[in-house]
Coordinates of C-alpha atoms in Angstrom, one line a residue:
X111 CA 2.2 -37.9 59.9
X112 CA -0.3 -40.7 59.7
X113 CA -1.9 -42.7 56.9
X114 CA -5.1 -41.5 57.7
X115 CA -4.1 -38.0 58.1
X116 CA -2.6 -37.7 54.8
X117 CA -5.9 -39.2 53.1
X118 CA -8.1 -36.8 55.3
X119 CA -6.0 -33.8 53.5
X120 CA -5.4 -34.9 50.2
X121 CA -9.4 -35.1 50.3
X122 CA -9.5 -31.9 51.5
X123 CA -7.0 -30.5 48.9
X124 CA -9.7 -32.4 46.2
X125 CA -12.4 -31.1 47.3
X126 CA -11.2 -27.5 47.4
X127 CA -9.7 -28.2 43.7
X128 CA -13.4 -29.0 42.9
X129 CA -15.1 -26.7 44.5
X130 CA -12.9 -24.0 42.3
X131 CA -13.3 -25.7 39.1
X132 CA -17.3 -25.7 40.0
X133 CA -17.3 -22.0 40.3
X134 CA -14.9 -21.2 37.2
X135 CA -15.9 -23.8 34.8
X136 CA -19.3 -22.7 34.0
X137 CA -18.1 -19.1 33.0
X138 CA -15.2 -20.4 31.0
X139 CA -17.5 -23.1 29.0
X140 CA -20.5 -20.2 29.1
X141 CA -21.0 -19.2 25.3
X142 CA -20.9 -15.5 24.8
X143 CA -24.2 -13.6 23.7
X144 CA -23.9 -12.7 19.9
X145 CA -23.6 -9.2 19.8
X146 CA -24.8 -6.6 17.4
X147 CA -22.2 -5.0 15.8
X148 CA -22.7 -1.9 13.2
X149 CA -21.0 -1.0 10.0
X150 CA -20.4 2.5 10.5
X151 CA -18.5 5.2 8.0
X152 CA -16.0 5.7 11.3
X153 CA -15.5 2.0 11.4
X154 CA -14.5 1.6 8.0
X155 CA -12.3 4.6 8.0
X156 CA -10.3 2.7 10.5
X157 CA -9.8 0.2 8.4
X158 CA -8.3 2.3 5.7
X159 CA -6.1 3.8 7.9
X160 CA -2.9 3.8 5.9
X161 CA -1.7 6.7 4.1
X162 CA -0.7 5.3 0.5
X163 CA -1.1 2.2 -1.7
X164 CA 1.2 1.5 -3.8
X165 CA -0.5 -0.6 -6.6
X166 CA 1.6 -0.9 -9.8
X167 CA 5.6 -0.8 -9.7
X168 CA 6.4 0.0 -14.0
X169 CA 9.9 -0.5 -15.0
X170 CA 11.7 1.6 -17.7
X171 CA 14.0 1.5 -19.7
X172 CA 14.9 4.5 -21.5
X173 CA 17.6 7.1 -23.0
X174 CA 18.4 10.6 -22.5
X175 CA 20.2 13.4 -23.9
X176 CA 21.5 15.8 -21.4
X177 CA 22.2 19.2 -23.5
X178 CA 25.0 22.2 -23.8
X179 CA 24.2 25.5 -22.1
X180 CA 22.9 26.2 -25.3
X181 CA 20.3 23.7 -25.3
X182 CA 21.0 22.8 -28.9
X183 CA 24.0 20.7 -28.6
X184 CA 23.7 17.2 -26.5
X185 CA 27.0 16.6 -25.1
X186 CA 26.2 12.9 -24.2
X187 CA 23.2 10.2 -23.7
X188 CA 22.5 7.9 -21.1
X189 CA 20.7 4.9 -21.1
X190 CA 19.3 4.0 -17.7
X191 CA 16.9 1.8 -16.2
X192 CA 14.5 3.3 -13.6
X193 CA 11.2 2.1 -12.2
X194 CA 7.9 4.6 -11.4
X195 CA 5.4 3.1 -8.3
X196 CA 2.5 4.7 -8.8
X197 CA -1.1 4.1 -6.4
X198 CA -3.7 6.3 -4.6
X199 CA -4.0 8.3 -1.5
X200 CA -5.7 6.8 1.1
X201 CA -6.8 9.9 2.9
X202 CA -8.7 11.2 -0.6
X203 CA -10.9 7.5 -0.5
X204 CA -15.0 8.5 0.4
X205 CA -16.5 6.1 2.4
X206 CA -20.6 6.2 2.9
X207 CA -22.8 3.9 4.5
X208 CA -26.3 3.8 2.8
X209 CA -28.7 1.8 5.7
X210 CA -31.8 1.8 3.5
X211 CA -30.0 0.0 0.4
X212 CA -27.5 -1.8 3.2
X213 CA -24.9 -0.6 0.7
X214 CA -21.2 0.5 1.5
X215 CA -19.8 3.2 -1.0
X216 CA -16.4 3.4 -1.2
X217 CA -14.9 6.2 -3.8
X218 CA -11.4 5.9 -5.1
X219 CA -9.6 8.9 -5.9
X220 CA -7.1 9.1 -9.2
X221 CA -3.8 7.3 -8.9
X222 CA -1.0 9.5 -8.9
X223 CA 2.9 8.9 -9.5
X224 CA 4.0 8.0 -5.7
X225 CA 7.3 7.8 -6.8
X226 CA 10.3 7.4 -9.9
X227 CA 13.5 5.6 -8.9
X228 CA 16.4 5.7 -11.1
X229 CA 18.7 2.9 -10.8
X230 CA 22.5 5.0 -10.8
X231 CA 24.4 1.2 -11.4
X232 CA 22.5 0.9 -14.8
X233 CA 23.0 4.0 -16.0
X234 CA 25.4 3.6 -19.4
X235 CA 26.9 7.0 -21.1
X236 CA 27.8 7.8 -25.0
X237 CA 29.8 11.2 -25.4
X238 CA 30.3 13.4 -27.8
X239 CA 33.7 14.7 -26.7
X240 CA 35.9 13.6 -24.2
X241 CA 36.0 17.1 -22.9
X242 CA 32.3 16.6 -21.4
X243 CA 33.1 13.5 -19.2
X244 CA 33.8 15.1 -15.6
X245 CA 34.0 14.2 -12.4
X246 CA 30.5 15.9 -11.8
X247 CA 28.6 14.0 -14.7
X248 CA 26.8 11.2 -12.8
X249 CA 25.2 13.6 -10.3
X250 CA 24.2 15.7 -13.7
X251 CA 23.0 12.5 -15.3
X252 CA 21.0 11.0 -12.6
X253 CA 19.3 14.5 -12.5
X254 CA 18.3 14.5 -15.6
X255 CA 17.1 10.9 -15.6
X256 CA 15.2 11.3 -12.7
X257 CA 13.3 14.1 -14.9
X258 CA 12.6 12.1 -17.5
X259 CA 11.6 9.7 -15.9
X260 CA 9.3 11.7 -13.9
X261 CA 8.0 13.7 -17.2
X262 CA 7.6 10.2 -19.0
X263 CA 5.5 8.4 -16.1
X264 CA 3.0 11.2 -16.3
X265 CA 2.8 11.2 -19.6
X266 CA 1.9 7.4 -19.7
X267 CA -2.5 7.3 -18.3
X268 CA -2.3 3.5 -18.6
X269 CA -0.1 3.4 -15.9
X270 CA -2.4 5.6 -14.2
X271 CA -5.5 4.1 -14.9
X272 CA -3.9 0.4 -14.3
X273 CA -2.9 1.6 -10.9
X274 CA -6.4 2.9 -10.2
X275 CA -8.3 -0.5 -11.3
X276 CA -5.5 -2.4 -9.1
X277 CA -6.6 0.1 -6.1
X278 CA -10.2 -0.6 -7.0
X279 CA -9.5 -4.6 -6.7
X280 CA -7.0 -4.4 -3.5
X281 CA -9.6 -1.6 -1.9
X282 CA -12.2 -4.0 -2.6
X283 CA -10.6 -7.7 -1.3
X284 CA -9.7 -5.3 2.3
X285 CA -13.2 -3.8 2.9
X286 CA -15.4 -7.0 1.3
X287 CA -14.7 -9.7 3.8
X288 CA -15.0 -7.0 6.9
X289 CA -18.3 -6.5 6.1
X290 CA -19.4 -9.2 5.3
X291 CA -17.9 -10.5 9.0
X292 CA -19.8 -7.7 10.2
X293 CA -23.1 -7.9 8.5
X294 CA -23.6 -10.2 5.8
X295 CA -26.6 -8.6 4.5
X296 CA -24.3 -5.5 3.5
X297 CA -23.3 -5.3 0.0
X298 CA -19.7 -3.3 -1.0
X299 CA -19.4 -1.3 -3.8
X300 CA -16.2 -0.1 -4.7
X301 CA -16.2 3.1 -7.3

Protein backbone atom coordinates (compact mmCIF):
# COMPACT_ATOMS: atom_id res chain seq x y z
CA UNK A 1 0.00 0.00 0.00
CA UNK A 2 1.17 3.46 -0.83
CA UNK A 3 2.11 6.50 1.23
CA UNK A 4 -0.62 8.33 -0.08
CA UNK A 5 -3.08 5.72 0.31
CA UNK A 6 -2.47 5.17 3.89
CA UNK A 7 -2.82 9.14 4.55
CA UNK A 8 -6.10 9.18 2.33
CA UNK A 9 -7.55 6.46 5.06
CA UNK A 10 -6.10 7.39 8.20
CA UNK A 11 -8.03 10.81 7.20
CA UNK A 12 -10.83 8.95 6.57
CA UNK A 13 -10.75 6.91 9.86
CA UNK A 14 -10.38 10.79 11.56
CA UNK A 15 -12.91 12.14 10.10
CA UNK A 16 -15.42 9.31 10.89
CA UNK A 17 -13.86 9.43 14.61
CA UNK A 18 -15.08 13.09 14.47
CA UNK A 19 -18.04 12.92 13.01
CA UNK A 20 -19.14 10.36 15.97
CA UNK A 21 -17.75 12.43 18.73
CA UNK A 22 -19.86 15.48 17.02
CA UNK A 23 -23.02 13.54 17.34
CA UNK A 24 -22.35 12.06 20.97
CA UNK A 25 -20.61 14.77 22.63
CA UNK A 26 -23.27 17.25 22.81
CA UNK A 27 -25.62 14.76 24.66
CA UNK A 28 -23.03 13.55 27.02
CA UNK A 29 -21.80 17.38 27.94
CA UNK A 30 -25.83 18.35 27.68
CA UNK A 31 -26.79 19.27 31.40
CA UNK A 32 -29.95 17.54 32.55
CA UNK A 33 -33.23 19.63 33.19
CA UNK A 34 -33.74 19.97 37.09
CA UNK A 35 -36.50 17.97 37.79
CA UNK A 36 -39.28 18.35 40.29
CA UNK A 37 -39.31 15.89 42.72
CA UNK A 38 -42.15 15.48 45.61
CA UNK A 39 -41.84 14.46 49.16
CA UNK A 40 -44.55 12.09 49.44
CA UNK A 41 -45.80 9.90 52.72
CA UNK A 42 -45.08 6.68 50.14
CA UNK A 43 -41.67 8.07 49.55
CA UNK A 44 -40.66 8.35 52.90
CA UNK A 45 -42.08 5.05 53.93
CA UNK A 46 -39.54 3.65 51.57
CA UNK A 47 -37.10 5.06 53.36
CA UNK A 48 -38.00 3.49 56.55
CA UNK A 49 -38.19 0.28 55.22
CA UNK A 50 -36.45 -1.78 57.81
CA UNK A 51 -38.30 -3.74 60.28
CA UNK A 52 -36.44 -2.87 63.68
CA UNK A 53 -33.95 -0.44 65.21
CA UNK A 54 -32.10 -1.41 67.62
CA UNK A 55 -31.02 1.78 69.61
CA UNK A 56 -29.65 1.06 73.14
CA UNK A 57 -27.63 -2.29 73.89
CA UNK A 58 -27.74 -2.19 78.27
CA UNK A 59 -25.45 -4.63 80.00
CA UNK A 60 -26.25 -6.38 83.31
CA UNK A 61 -24.91 -7.78 85.70
CA UNK A 62 -26.96 -9.49 88.13
CA UNK A 63 -27.72 -12.59 90.62
CA UNK A 64 -30.31 -15.09 90.84
CA UNK A 65 -31.69 -17.55 93.06
CA UNK A 66 -33.13 -20.53 91.31
CA UNK A 67 -35.64 -22.22 94.03
CA UNK A 68 -36.69 -25.90 95.45
CA UNK A 69 -40.02 -27.30 94.14
CA UNK A 70 -41.20 -25.78 97.10
CA UNK A 71 -40.37 -22.37 96.11
CA UNK A 72 -39.16 -21.48 99.61
CA UNK A 73 -35.78 -23.01 99.60
CA UNK A 74 -33.11 -21.62 96.97
CA UNK A 75 -30.91 -24.48 96.16
CA UNK A 76 -28.20 -22.20 94.49
CA UNK A 77 -27.49 -18.52 92.95
CA UNK A 78 -25.95 -17.50 89.96
CA UNK A 79 -24.29 -14.56 89.08
CA UNK A 80 -24.34 -13.83 85.25
CA UNK A 81 -23.75 -11.26 82.96
CA UNK A 82 -26.36 -10.68 80.20
CA UNK A 83 -27.07 -7.72 78.00
CA UNK A 84 -30.98 -6.49 76.95
CA UNK A 85 -31.10 -4.52 73.17
CA UNK A 86 -33.92 -2.71 73.22
CA UNK A 87 -35.40 -0.13 70.12
CA UNK A 88 -38.68 0.43 68.15
CA UNK A 89 -40.65 -1.13 65.49
CA UNK A 90 -40.34 0.32 62.33
CA UNK A 91 -43.60 -0.70 60.82
CA UNK A 92 -45.58 1.12 64.03
CA UNK A 93 -43.57 4.71 62.86
CA UNK A 94 -46.63 7.41 61.25
CA UNK A 95 -45.37 9.30 58.60
CA UNK A 96 -47.61 12.46 57.28
CA UNK A 97 -46.80 14.99 54.90
CA UNK A 98 -48.43 18.42 55.81
CA UNK A 99 -48.12 20.68 52.13
CA UNK A 100 -49.67 23.77 53.64
CA UNK A 101 -47.08 23.97 56.65
CA UNK A 102 -44.32 22.09 54.23
CA UNK A 103 -43.94 19.98 57.37
CA UNK A 104 -42.99 16.15 57.63
CA UNK A 105 -44.54 14.36 60.74
CA UNK A 106 -42.85 11.49 61.71
CA UNK A 107 -44.40 9.59 65.00
CA UNK A 108 -42.32 7.14 66.94
CA UNK A 109 -43.91 4.46 68.59
CA UNK A 110 -42.66 3.20 72.31
CA UNK A 111 -39.39 1.26 72.47
CA UNK A 112 -39.85 -2.16 73.43
CA UNK A 113 -37.33 -4.91 74.73
CA UNK A 114 -36.12 -6.46 71.19
CA UNK A 115 -34.13 -8.77 72.87
CA UNK A 116 -32.15 -10.16 76.43
CA UNK A 117 -29.00 -12.24 75.85
CA UNK A 118 -27.53 -14.07 78.62
CA UNK A 119 -23.93 -14.74 78.35
CA UNK A 120 -23.78 -18.90 79.49
CA UNK A 121 -19.56 -18.45 79.84
CA UNK A 122 -20.11 -15.74 82.67
CA UNK A 123 -22.50 -17.42 84.52
CA UNK A 124 -20.75 -18.28 88.22
CA UNK A 125 -22.87 -20.79 90.70
CA UNK A 126 -22.91 -20.81 94.80
CA UNK A 127 -24.76 -24.04 96.20
CA UNK A 128 -26.38 -24.85 98.99
CA UNK A 129 -25.76 -28.60 98.83
CA UNK A 130 -23.71 -30.54 96.68
CA UNK A 131 -26.73 -32.72 96.10
CA UNK A 132 -28.24 -29.81 93.81
CA UNK A 133 -25.22 -29.56 91.35
CA UNK A 134 -26.44 -31.90 88.25
CA UNK A 135 -25.56 -32.50 85.10
CA UNK A 136 -28.92 -30.57 84.03
CA UNK A 137 -28.18 -27.26 86.11
CA UNK A 138 -26.74 -24.93 83.43
CA UNK A 139 -29.74 -25.43 81.05
CA UNK A 140 -31.93 -24.81 84.47
CA UNK A 141 -29.80 -21.76 85.20
CA UNK A 142 -29.58 -20.09 81.96
CA UNK A 143 -33.50 -20.40 82.07
CA UNK A 144 -33.87 -18.80 84.86
CA UNK A 145 -31.40 -16.02 84.02
CA UNK A 146 -32.87 -15.39 80.79
CA UNK A 147 -36.19 -14.66 83.07
CA UNK A 148 -34.72 -12.33 85.05
CA UNK A 149 -33.23 -10.80 82.87
CA UNK A 150 -36.21 -10.37 80.80
CA UNK A 151 -38.48 -9.42 84.07
CA UNK A 152 -35.67 -6.91 85.13
CA UNK A 153 -35.33 -5.11 81.57
CA UNK A 154 -39.04 -4.28 81.70
CA UNK A 155 -38.94 -3.25 84.86
CA UNK A 156 -36.20 -0.62 84.11
CA UNK A 157 -38.48 2.68 81.81
CA UNK A 158 -35.13 4.45 81.47
CA UNK A 159 -34.00 2.00 79.36
CA UNK A 160 -37.10 2.36 77.60
CA UNK A 161 -37.35 5.83 77.36
CA UNK A 162 -33.43 6.17 76.45
CA UNK A 163 -34.00 3.82 73.58
CA UNK A 164 -37.00 5.96 72.43
CA UNK A 165 -35.02 9.48 72.50
CA UNK A 166 -32.01 7.48 70.64
CA UNK A 167 -34.81 6.34 67.99
CA UNK A 168 -36.03 9.92 67.88
CA UNK A 169 -32.32 11.20 67.17
CA UNK A 170 -31.31 8.21 64.63
CA UNK A 171 -35.06 8.53 62.96
CA UNK A 172 -34.33 12.10 62.66
CA UNK A 173 -30.39 12.20 61.14
CA UNK A 174 -32.09 9.29 58.33
CA UNK A 175 -35.18 11.28 57.22
CA UNK A 176 -33.57 15.16 57.78
CA UNK A 177 -31.03 15.21 55.05
CA UNK A 178 -33.55 13.26 52.43
CA UNK A 179 -35.69 16.03 52.61
CA UNK A 180 -33.88 18.48 52.71
CA UNK A 181 -32.11 16.83 49.23
CA UNK A 182 -35.52 16.71 48.12
CA UNK A 183 -37.01 19.97 49.06
CA UNK A 184 -35.20 22.29 51.13
CA UNK A 185 -38.14 24.32 52.05
CA UNK A 186 -39.57 21.12 54.02
CA UNK A 187 -39.10 21.17 57.63
CA UNK A 188 -38.90 17.48 59.67
CA UNK A 189 -40.38 16.99 62.77
CA UNK A 190 -39.70 14.01 64.53
CA UNK A 191 -42.35 13.17 67.57
Amino acid sequence: MGKKVKLMLAGGVLAVILAGAALVLPRLLKTKEPQVTTITKASLEKVLEISDLETLDYTYNSIVDVMDVDGETAKYHVAYEGVVTAGIDFEKIGVSVEDDTKTVVVTIPEAEVQNVYVDMGTMEYIFEKDRYETETVSQEAYHRCCEDLEKKAKEETSLLTIARDNAVEAVNGLIAPWVEQMDEEYQVEVR
